[in-house]
Amino acid sequence: MLIDTIFTNGRIRTMDPDRPAVRHIGVLHGRIVGLDSDLDGVQARRIIDLKGAPVLPGFNDAHNHLSLTGARLASLDLRHTRIPTAEALYEAIARRAAEVPQDAWIRGAGYDQNFLGGHPTAERLDAASGGRAVILEHISGHMLTASTRAFELAGYPGRLGIPDVDGGFVARTPDGRAEGLLQETAMALIYDLVRPLKLHDIQHHLHLASQQAVRYGLTSVTEPGIGDHRMLGNSPVDFHAFQQALEDGILYPRVTLMPACTTLHELADVKERRWLGLDLGIRTGLGNSRLRMGPVKIMSDGSLIGRSAAMHRCYHGEPENHGLLQFDPSELKALIVAAHESGWTIATHAIGDAAIDDVMDAFEAAQHRSPRQGVRHRIEHFALASDKQVARAARLGLTAVPQGVFISDFGDGMMAAVEPELAPLLYRMKSLLTAGMVLPGSSDSPVSDGNPLISLHDMVNRHTRSGALMGPDERLTVYEAVRAYTFGSAYAEGQENVKGMIRVGQLADFVALSDDLFAVPQEKLRDVEVTATVIGGDVVFDDGLLNEEVPLPGAFVNN
């Protein structure tokens, strides 16, 4: 038998309980066709020596805005690790303004008011930019701040006359002017000026993000919310942009795409029932192993660090603030029921406990009305959840998708946002496993860095940036965290039969590491690096580990 490649001499942890450790992997046509003794006597076109490196299944990010990650890589980086103070932010704007024409837009992303002491203001942006149009995206993606010129271009000279927006918030000065900050749906007031993006720009962003993804060992990602350029998407033809990037060879990881719920419409000519979807009845599952249609994405509330997630109890120190709902509960239920009945898997963003209840009410109503066996509806983030809510989510067969890396990035701010007794209920993970749920791994990149090793570190250690321990009972073992970022994320997209383990018949996706995650001290997990990434048997990233390819003169001998 002649196969394409044999990867040999690795310390390979398969995450397959039936065959947990091997040394050799055989690949044919992008799939694993043999391990260890299966390869005795087999010939291969090439042999790649793993040089004793620790190897795991490829990492899979279940909630990663790949295109937005690329957009932020192409814009002014305002993360607090680079821009630690408000003055530093305005200085960065001034430097960029000196480099661009007067009529150019200045775009930045990643600021966090919790570190700056407050949101940037239009007045200060005007001074720093010399009166240019400025848009700064908040780290959460749920807020932006704009300059006076940006508001003028949107039709609001002097930042006056801006209407209230359902499901959004416009910060105002005492005389009624926009202060600069727009939250949630109100962001469309400015985004309409610069979106939809041009296809060339989308593909450039995808290329930048793909390069980062494979350096991070990400062989698969799920992109939530394409198609709605007013929120998380780029263009009404987002799917085409991804498909073109794949055809042009600049989209590296496997991608599952979630269309935004606003892209769905009623198909009026279907007589037997209400049908909510895309033309031709396209829905979850269409595509192949490289690019496929995933769940429909629905936004139900805001963000925790922006204090706009919908909560039963008010935010700590803000007795009138319970957050924002994107939909009235009855509207949300009607949308979820219709999408469920039309064959979609549904992924609903719900961060606050009030939003989580509304979403679970809707999922339960949908299954009661039209039972579907095996469907894996999801709640993205599932940030503040009581024991009762965890148990109910498990009973309903839901998949919760929390983000481990939020613990070190935003843990201090999140704990400060809620009453102290609620802090242990934030971003629960161990409780989900104890309840019988399958936990995926995700980063919400570019809200947080998409490096899965940082997320794995936080899932195991759960220390905030200040060193506080956030929910100690929710700490995972290294095995549980790795399983989440491999098998768990594959399960969340209904693909655990083809990826998530190193097993015969599965896709040949795996990573080599600088050290063994199961052997290093747990506090050093984030220091481990990806040294090579393999997708479908092809080496798509290599820092020098796999630079020797040795043709095999005869049959493979398993030493």
CSV table of C-alpha atoms in Angstrom, one decimal, residues 144-511:
chain,number,residue,atom,x,y,z
A,144,LEU,CA,-17.7,52.0,19.7
A,145,THR,CA,-16.6,55.6,20.1
A,146,ALA,CA,-16.7,58.1,17.2
A,147,SER,CA,-15.4,61.6,16.6
A,148,THR,CA,-17.5,64.6,15.7
A,149,ARG,CA,-16.5,64.4,12.0
A,150,ALA,CA,-17.8,60.8,11.9
A,151,PHE,CA,-21.2,61.9,13.4
A,152,GLU,CA,-21.3,64.8,10.8
A,153,LEU,CA,-20.8,62.4,8.0
A,154,ALA,CA,-23.6,60.3,9.4
A,155,GLY,CA,-25.9,63.3,9.2
A,156,TYR,CA,-25.6,64.7,12.7
A,157,PRO,CA,-23.7,68.0,12.6
A,158,GLY,CA,-22.5,69.0,16.0
A,159,ARG,CA,-23.4,65.5,17.3
A,160,LEU,CA,-27.0,66.8,17.6
A,161,GLY,CA,-30.4,65.2,16.6
A,162,ILE,CA,-29.3,61.6,17.1
A,163,PRO,CA,-32.4,59.4,17.9
A,164,ASP,CA,-32.7,56.8,20.5
A,165,VAL,CA,-32.2,53.3,19.1
A,166,ASP,CA,-34.1,50.2,20.2
A,167,GLY,CA,-31.7,47.7,21.7
A,168,GLY,CA,-28.9,50.3,21.8
A,169,PHE,CA,-27.6,53.2,23.8
A,170,VAL,CA,-26.3,56.7,22.8
A,171,ALA,CA,-24.3,58.4,25.5
A,172,ARG,CA,-25.2,62.1,25.6
A,173,THR,CA,-23.8,65.2,27.2
A,174,PRO,CA,-26.1,67.4,29.4
A,175,ASP,CA,-27.0,69.5,26.4
A,176,GLY,CA,-28.1,66.5,24.3
A,177,ARG,CA,-25.1,66.0,22.1
A,178,ALA,CA,-23.7,62.6,21.5
A,179,GLU,CA,-20.7,62.1,23.8
A,180,GLY,CA,-19.1,59.7,21.4
A,181,LEU,CA,-20.1,56.3,22.8
A,182,LEU,CA,-22.6,54.1,20.9
A,183,GLN,CA,-23.6,50.7,22.3
A,184,GLU,CA,-25.2,47.6,20.6
A,185,THR,CA,-27.6,48.4,17.8
A,186,ALA,CA,-26.8,52.1,18.0
A,187,MET,CA,-23.4,51.3,16.5
A,188,ALA,CA,-25.1,51.1,13.1
A,189,LEU,CA,-25.5,54.9,13.1
A,190,ILE,CA,-21.7,55.0,12.3
A,191,TYR,CA,-21.1,51.6,10.8
A,192,ASP,CA,-23.4,52.3,7.9
A,193,LEU,CA,-20.7,54.8,6.8
A,194,VAL,CA,-17.9,52.3,6.4
A,195,ARG,CA,-19.7,49.0,5.8
A,196,PRO,CA,-20.2,46.7,4.0
A,197,LEU,CA,-16.6,46.2,3.4
A,198,LYS,CA,-15.1,45.7,0.0
A,199,LEU,CA,-14.4,42.1,-1.0
A,200,HIS,CA,-10.7,42.8,-1.3
A,201,ASP,CA,-10.5,44.1,2.2
A,202,ILE,CA,-12.5,41.1,3.6
A,203,GLN,CA,-10.1,38.6,1.9
A,204,HIS,CA,-7.1,40.6,3.1
A,205,HIS,CA,-8.4,40.4,6.7
A,206,LEU,CA,-9.1,36.6,6.3
A,207,HIS,CA,-5.5,36.1,5.1
A,208,LEU,CA,-4.0,38.0,8.1
A,209,ALA,CA,-6.2,36.1,10.5
A,210,SER,CA,-5.5,32.7,8.9
A,211,GLN,CA,-1.8,33.2,9.2
A,212,GLN,CA,-2.3,34.0,12.9
A,213,ALA,CA,-4.6,31.0,13.4
A,214,VAL,CA,-2.2,28.4,12.1
A,215,ARG,CA,0.6,29.9,14.2
A,216,TYR,CA,-1.7,29.3,17.1
A,217,GLY,CA,-2.4,25.7,16.1
A,218,LEU,CA,-6.0,26.4,15.2
A,219,THR,CA,-7.0,23.8,12.5
A,220,SER,CA,-10.7,24.7,12.8
A,221,VAL,CA,-12.8,27.7,13.8
A,222,THR,CA,-16.4,28.6,13.9
A,223,GLU,CA,-17.2,32.2,12.8
A,224,PRO,CA,-20.3,33.6,14.4
A,225,GLY,CA,-22.5,36.2,12.7
A,226,ILE,CA,-21.6,36.7,9.1
A,227,GLY,CA,-23.7,38.6,6.6
A,228,ASP,CA,-25.0,41.5,8.8
A,229,HIS,CA,-22.5,44.3,8.2
A,230,ARG,CA,-24.1,46.4,10.8
A,231,MET,CA,-23.0,44.1,13.6
A,232,LEU,CA,-20.6,41.3,13.4
A,233,GLY,CA,-20.5,40.6,9.7
A,234,ASN,CA,-18.6,42.3,6.8
A,235,SER,CA,-20.9,42.2,3.8
A,236,PRO,CA,-24.2,40.7,2.5
A,237,VAL,CA,-21.9,38.4,0.4
A,238,ASP,CA,-19.8,37.2,3.3
A,239,PHE,CA,-20.1,33.5,2.3
A,240,HIS,CA,-18.7,34.3,-1.2
A,241,ALA,CA,-15.8,36.2,0.4
A,242,PHE,CA,-14.9,33.1,2.5
A,243,GLN,CA,-15.3,30.8,-0.5
A,244,GLN,CA,-13.2,33.0,-2.7
A,245,ALA,CA,-10.5,33.2,0.0
A,246,LEU,CA,-10.5,29.4,0.2
A,247,GLU,CA,-10.3,29.1,-3.6
A,248,ASP,CA,-7.4,31.6,-3.6
A,249,GLY,CA,-5.5,29.6,-1.0
A,250,ILE,CA,-5.5,32.3,1.7
A,251,LEU,CA,-8.0,30.7,4.1
A,252,TYR,CA,-6.0,28.1,6.0
A,253,PRO,CA,-8.1,26.7,8.9
A,254,ARG,CA,-11.3,24.8,8.4
A,255,VAL,CA,-14.2,27.2,8.9
A,256,THR,CA,-17.8,26.8,10.0
A,257,LEU,CA,-19.9,29.9,9.3
A,258,MET,CA,-22.8,31.1,11.3
A,259,PRO,CA,-25.1,33.5,9.4
A,260,ALA,CA,-26.6,36.3,11.4
A,261,CYS,CA,-30.3,35.8,12.1
A,262,THR,CA,-31.0,39.1,10.2
A,263,THR,CA,-29.9,37.4,7.0
A,264,LEU,CA,-32.8,34.9,7.2
A,265,HIS,CA,-36.1,35.7,5.6
A,266,GLU,CA,-39.4,34.0,5.1
A,267,LEU,CA,-39.7,31.8,2.0
A,268,ALA,CA,-43.3,32.8,1.1
A,269,ASP,CA,-43.8,30.1,-1.6
A,270,VAL,CA,-43.5,27.2,0.9
A,271,LYS,CA,-47.1,26.4,1.7
A,272,GLU,CA,-47.0,23.7,4.3
A,273,ARG,CA,-45.6,25.8,7.1
A,274,ARG,CA,-43.6,29.0,7.9
A,275,TRP,CA,-40.1,28.6,6.5
A,276,LEU,CA,-37.4,31.0,7.8
A,277,GLY,CA,-34.1,30.7,6.1
A,278,LEU,CA,-31.9,31.5,3.2
A,279,ASP,CA,-32.9,31.1,-0.5
A,280,LEU,CA,-33.2,27.5,-1.7
A,281,GLY,CA,-33.7,26.3,1.9
A,282,ILE,CA,-29.9,26.5,2.6
A,283,ARG,CA,-29.4,25.8,6.3
A,284,THR,CA,-27.0,24.3,8.8
A,285,GLY,CA,-24.8,21.5,7.4
A,286,LEU,CA,-24.3,22.6,3.8
A,287,GLY,CA,-20.7,22.5,2.7
A,288,ASN,CA,-17.7,20.3,3.2
A,289,SER,CA,-14.8,19.7,5.6
A,290,ARG,CA,-13.1,23.0,4.6
A,291,LEU,CA,-16.1,25.4,4.6
A,292,ARG,CA,-19.6,24.7,5.8
A,293,MET,CA,-22.7,26.4,7.0
A,294,GLY,CA,-23.2,26.2,10.8
A,295,PRO,CA,-25.9,27.4,13.2
A,296,VAL,CA,-27.8,30.6,12.7
A,297,LYS,CA,-26.4,33.3,15.1
A,298,ILE,CA,-28.9,35.3,17.3
A,299,MET,CA,-27.9,38.2,19.6
A,300,SER,CA,-30.1,38.3,22.7
A,301,ASP,CA,-28.2,40.8,24.9
A,302,GLY,CA,-25.0,42.8,25.3
A,303,SER,CA,-21.7,42.4,27.1
A,304,LEU,CA,-20.7,42.0,30.7
A,305,ILE,CA,-17.6,44.2,30.6
A,306,GLY,CA,-19.7,46.9,29.0
A,307,ARG,CA,-22.5,46.3,31.6
A,308,SER,CA,-25.1,45.8,28.8
A,309,ALA,CA,-25.8,42.1,29.3
A,310,ALA,CA,-29.4,41.5,30.5
A,311,MET,CA,-29.4,40.7,34.2
A,312,HIS,CA,-32.0,39.7,36.7
A,313,ARG,CA,-30.2,41.8,39.3
A,314,CYS,CA,-28.8,45.2,38.6
A,315,TYR,CA,-25.1,45.8,38.1
A,316,HIS,CA,-23.0,46.4,41.2
A,317,GLY,CA,-23.2,50.1,42.0
A,318,GLU,CA,-25.7,50.8,39.2
A,319,PRO,CA,-29.1,50.4,40.8
A,320,GLU,CA,-31.0,51.2,37.6
A,321,ASN,CA,-29.0,49.2,35.2
A,322,HIS,CA,-30.2,45.7,34.3
A,323,GLY,CA,-28.6,45.7,30.8
A,324,LEU,CA,-30.2,45.5,27.4
A,325,LEU,CA,-32.2,42.9,25.5
A,326,GLN,CA,-31.8,42.9,21.7
A,327,PHE,CA,-35.3,41.4,21.3
A,328,ASP,CA,-38.4,41.4,23.3
A,329,PRO,CA,-38.8,37.9,24.8
A,330,SER,CA,-41.8,37.1,22.7
A,331,GLU,CA,-40.0,38.2,19.5
A,332,LEU,CA,-37.0,36.1,20.5
A,333,LYS,CA,-39.2,33.1,21.0
A,334,ALA,CA,-40.9,33.5,17.7
A,335,LEU,CA,-37.6,33.8,15.9
A,336,ILE,CA,-36.0,30.7,17.6
A,337,VAL,CA,-39.1,28.6,17.1
A,338,ALA,CA,-39.3,29.5,13.4
A,339,ALA,CA,-35.6,28.9,12.8
A,340,HIS,CA,-35.8,25.6,14.7
A,341,GLU,CA,-38.8,24.4,12.6
A,342,SER,CA,-36.9,25.3,9.4
A,343,GLY,CA,-34.1,22.9,10.2
A,344,TRP,CA,-31.5,25.3,11.6
A,345,THR,CA,-29.2,24.7,14.5
A,346,ILE,CA,-29.3,27.9,16.6
A,347,ALA,CA,-26.5,29.6,18.5
A,348,THR,CA,-27.8,32.4,20.7
A,349,HIS,CA,-25.6,34.9,22.3
A,350,ALA,CA,-26.7,35.2,25.9
A,351,ILE,CA,-24.4,36.6,28.6
A,352,GLY,CA,-26.6,37.8,31.4
A,353,ASP,CA,-28.8,35.4,33.5
A,354,ALA,CA,-32.0,37.1,32.4
A,355,ALA,CA,-31.1,36.7,28.7
A,356,ILE,CA,-30.1,33.0,29.4
A,357,ASP,CA,-33.6,32.4,30.8
A,358,ASP,CA,-35.3,34.0,27.8
A,359,VAL,CA,-33.2,31.9,25.4
A,360,MET,CA,-33.9,28.6,27.3
A,361,ASP,CA,-37.6,29.4,27.4
A,362,ALA,CA,-37.5,29.8,23.6
A,363,PHE,CA,-35.5,26.6,23.0
A,364,GLU,CA,-37.8,24.6,25.2
A,365,ALA,CA,-40.9,26.0,23.4
A,366,ALA,CA,-39.3,25.2,20.0
A,367,GLN,CA,-38.7,21.5,21.0
A,368,HIS,CA,-42.1,21.2,22.5
A,369,ARG,CA,-43.8,22.4,19.4
A,370,SER,CA,-41.5,20.6,16.9
A,371,PRO,CA,-39.3,17.9,18.6
A,372,ARG,CA,-36.0,17.3,16.8
A,373,GLN,CA,-33.7,14.6,18.1
A,374,GLY,CA,-30.0,15.2,18.2
A,375,VAL,CA,-30.1,18.9,17.4
A,376,ARG,CA,-27.3,20.8,19.2
A,377,HIS,CA,-28.6,24.3,19.9
A,378,ARG,CA,-26.1,26.5,21.6
A,379,ILE,CA,-25.8,29.3,24.0
A,380,GLU,CA,-22.8,31.4,23.3
A,381,HIS,CA,-21.0,32.7,26.4
A,382,PHE,CA,-23.5,31.5,29.0
A,383,ALA,CA,-21.6,33.9,31.3
A,384,LEU,CA,-23.7,34.2,34.5
A,385,ALA,CA,-25.6,31.0,35.2
A,386,SER,CA,-27.0,29.6,38.4
A,387,ASP,CA,-27.0,25.9,39.3
A,388,LYS,CA,-30.6,25.8,38.3
A,389,GLN,CA,-29.8,27.2,34.9
A,390,VAL,CA,-26.9,24.8,34.3
A,391,ALA,CA,-29.1,21.9,35.2
A,392,ARG,CA,-31.8,23.2,32.8
A,393,ALA,CA,-29.4,23.7,30.0
A,394,ALA,CA,-28.2,20.1,30.4
A,395,ARG,CA,-31.7,18.8,30.5
A,396,LEU,CA,-32.5,20.6,27.3
A,397,GLY,CA,-29.5,19.1,25.5
A,398,LEU,CA,-27.9,22.6,24.9
A,399,THR,CA,-24.3,23.3,24.4
A,400,ALA,CA,-22.9,26.2,26.4
A,401,VAL,CA,-19.9,28.0,24.8
A,402,PRO,CA,-18.0,30.0,27.5
A,403,GLN,CA,-14.5,31.6,26.9
A,404,GLY,CA,-11.7,30.6,29.2
A,405,VAL,CA,-9.4,33.5,28.2
A,406,PHE,CA,-11.9,36.0,29.4
A,407,ILE,CA,-10.9,35.0,33.0
A,408,SER,CA,-7.4,36.6,32.7
A,409,ASP,CA,-8.5,39.3,30.2
A,410,PHE,CA,-11.7,40.6,31.9
A,411,GLY,CA,-12.2,38.6,35.1
A,412,ASP,CA,-11.5,41.5,37.5
A,413,GLY,CA,-14.0,43.7,35.6
A,414,MET,CA,-16.6,41.0,35.4
A,415,MET,CA,-16.4,40.3,39.1
A,416,ALA,CA,-16.7,44.0,39.9
A,417,ALA,CA,-19.7,44.3,37.6
A,418,VAL,CA,-21.9,41.8,39.7
A,419,GLU,CA,-22.7,41.5,43.3
A,420,PRO,CA,-19.9,39.6,45.1
A,421,GLU,CA,-22.1,36.5,45.8
A,422,LEU,CA,-22.6,36.1,42.1
A,423,ALA,CA,-18.9,36.1,41.1
A,424,PRO,CA,-18.5,32.3,41.5
A,425,LEU,CA,-21.3,31.8,38.9
A,426,LEU,CA,-19.3,33.6,36.1
A,427,TYR,CA,-18.1,31.6,33.1
A,428,ARG,CA,-18.6,28.2,34.7
A,429,MET,CA,-16.9,25.2,33.1
A,430,LYS,CA,-16.5,22.3,35.6
A,431,SER,CA,-20.2,22.6,36.5
A,432,LEU,CA,-21.1,22.1,32.9
A,433,LEU,CA,-19.1,18.9,32.7
A,434,THR,CA,-20.5,17.7,36.0
A,435,ALA,CA,-24.0,18.3,34.7
A,436,GLY,CA,-23.2,16.0,31.7
A,437,MET,CA,-22.7,18.7,29.1
A,438,VAL,CA,-19.9,18.6,26.5
A,439,LEU,CA,-17.7,21.7,26.9
A,440,PRO,CA,-16.1,23.3,23.8
A,441,GLY,CA,-13.1,25.7,23.8
A,442,SER,CA,-13.3,29.2,22.4
A,443,SER,CA,-11.8,32.6,22.6
A,444,ASP,CA,-14.2,35.1,21.0
A,445,SER,CA,-11.2,36.5,19.1
A,446,PRO,CA,-10.6,39.3,18.5
A,447,VAL,CA,-12.3,40.2,21.8
A,448,SER,CA,-9.5,38.2,23.4
A,449,ASP,CA,-6.4,36.7,21.9
A,450,GLY,CA,-7.2,33.6,19.9
A,451,ASN,CA,-4.2,31.7,21.2
A,452,PRO,CA,-5.7,28.5,22.6
A,453,LEU,CA,-2.8,27.9,25.0
A,454,ILE,CA,-3.7,31.0,26.9
A,455,SER,CA,-7.3,29.8,27.1
A,456,LEU,CA,-6.2,26.4,28.2
A,457,HIS,CA,-4.1,28.0,30.9
A,458,ASP,CA,-7.1,30.1,32.2
A,459,MET,CA,-9.5,27.1,32.1
A,460,VAL,CA,-7.1,25.2,34.4
A,461,ASN,CA,-5.9,28.0,36.6
A,462,ARG,CA,-8.7,30.6,36.6
A,463,HIS,CA,-6.6,33.5,37.8
A,464,THR,CA,-7.6,37.1,36.8
A,465,ARG,CA,-5.0,39.6,35.7
A,466,SER,CA,-4.8,40.9,39.3
A,467,GLY,CA,-4.2,37.4,40.6
A,468,ALA,CA,-7.6,36.8,42.0
A,469,LEU,CA,-9.1,33.3,41.8
A,470,MET,CA,-12.3,33.4,39.8
A,471,GLY,CA,-14.6,30.5,40.6
A,472,PRO,CA,-12.1,28.0,42.1
A,473,ASP,CA,-14.6,25.2,41.9
A,474,GLU,CA,-14.8,25.7,38.1
A,475,ARG,CA,-11.2,24.8,37.5
A,476,LEU,CA,-10.5,22.1,34.9
A,477,THR,CA,-7.9,19.4,34.7
A,478,VAL,CA,-5.4,19.8,31.8
A,479,TYR,CA,-7.1,16.8,30.2
A,480,GLU,CA,-10.6,18.4,30.4
A,481,ALA,CA,-9.3,21.6,29.0
A,482,VAL,CA,-7.5,20.0,26.1
A,483,ARG,CA,-10.5,17.8,25.4
A,484,ALA,CA,-12.7,20.9,25.2
A,485,TYR,CA,-10.4,22.6,22.6
A,486,THR,CA,-10.3,19.4,20.5
A,487,PHE,CA,-13.3,17.0,20.8
A,488,GLY,CA,-15.6,19.5,22.6
A,489,SER,CA,-15.5,22.1,19.9
A,490,ALA,CA,-15.9,19.5,17.2
A,491,TYR,CA,-19.0,18.2,19.1
A,492,ALA,CA,-20.4,21.7,19.3
A,493,GLU,CA,-20.5,21.9,15.5
A,494,GLY,CA,-21.7,18.3,15.0
A,495,GLN,CA,-18.3,17.2,13.6
A,496,GLU,CA,-16.9,14.9,16.3
A,497,ASN,CA,-17.0,11.9,13.9
A,498,VAL,CA,-14.5,13.6,11.6
A,499,LYS,CA,-12.2,15.7,13.9
A,500,GLY,CA,-11.3,16.3,17.5
A,501,MET,CA,-9.1,13.2,17.9
A,502,ILE,CA,-6.2,11.5,16.3
A,503,ARG,CA,-8.0,8.4,15.1
A,504,VAL,CA,-8.1,6.3,12.0
A,505,GLY,CA,-10.7,7.7,9.6
A,506,GLN,CA,-10.6,11.2,11.0
A,507,LEU,CA,-9.1,14.3,9.3
A,508,ALA,CA,-5.4,14.5,9.6
A,509,ASP,CA,-5.4,17.7,11.7
A,510,PHE,CA,-2.8,18.0,14.5
A,511,VAL,CA,-0.3,20.2,16.2
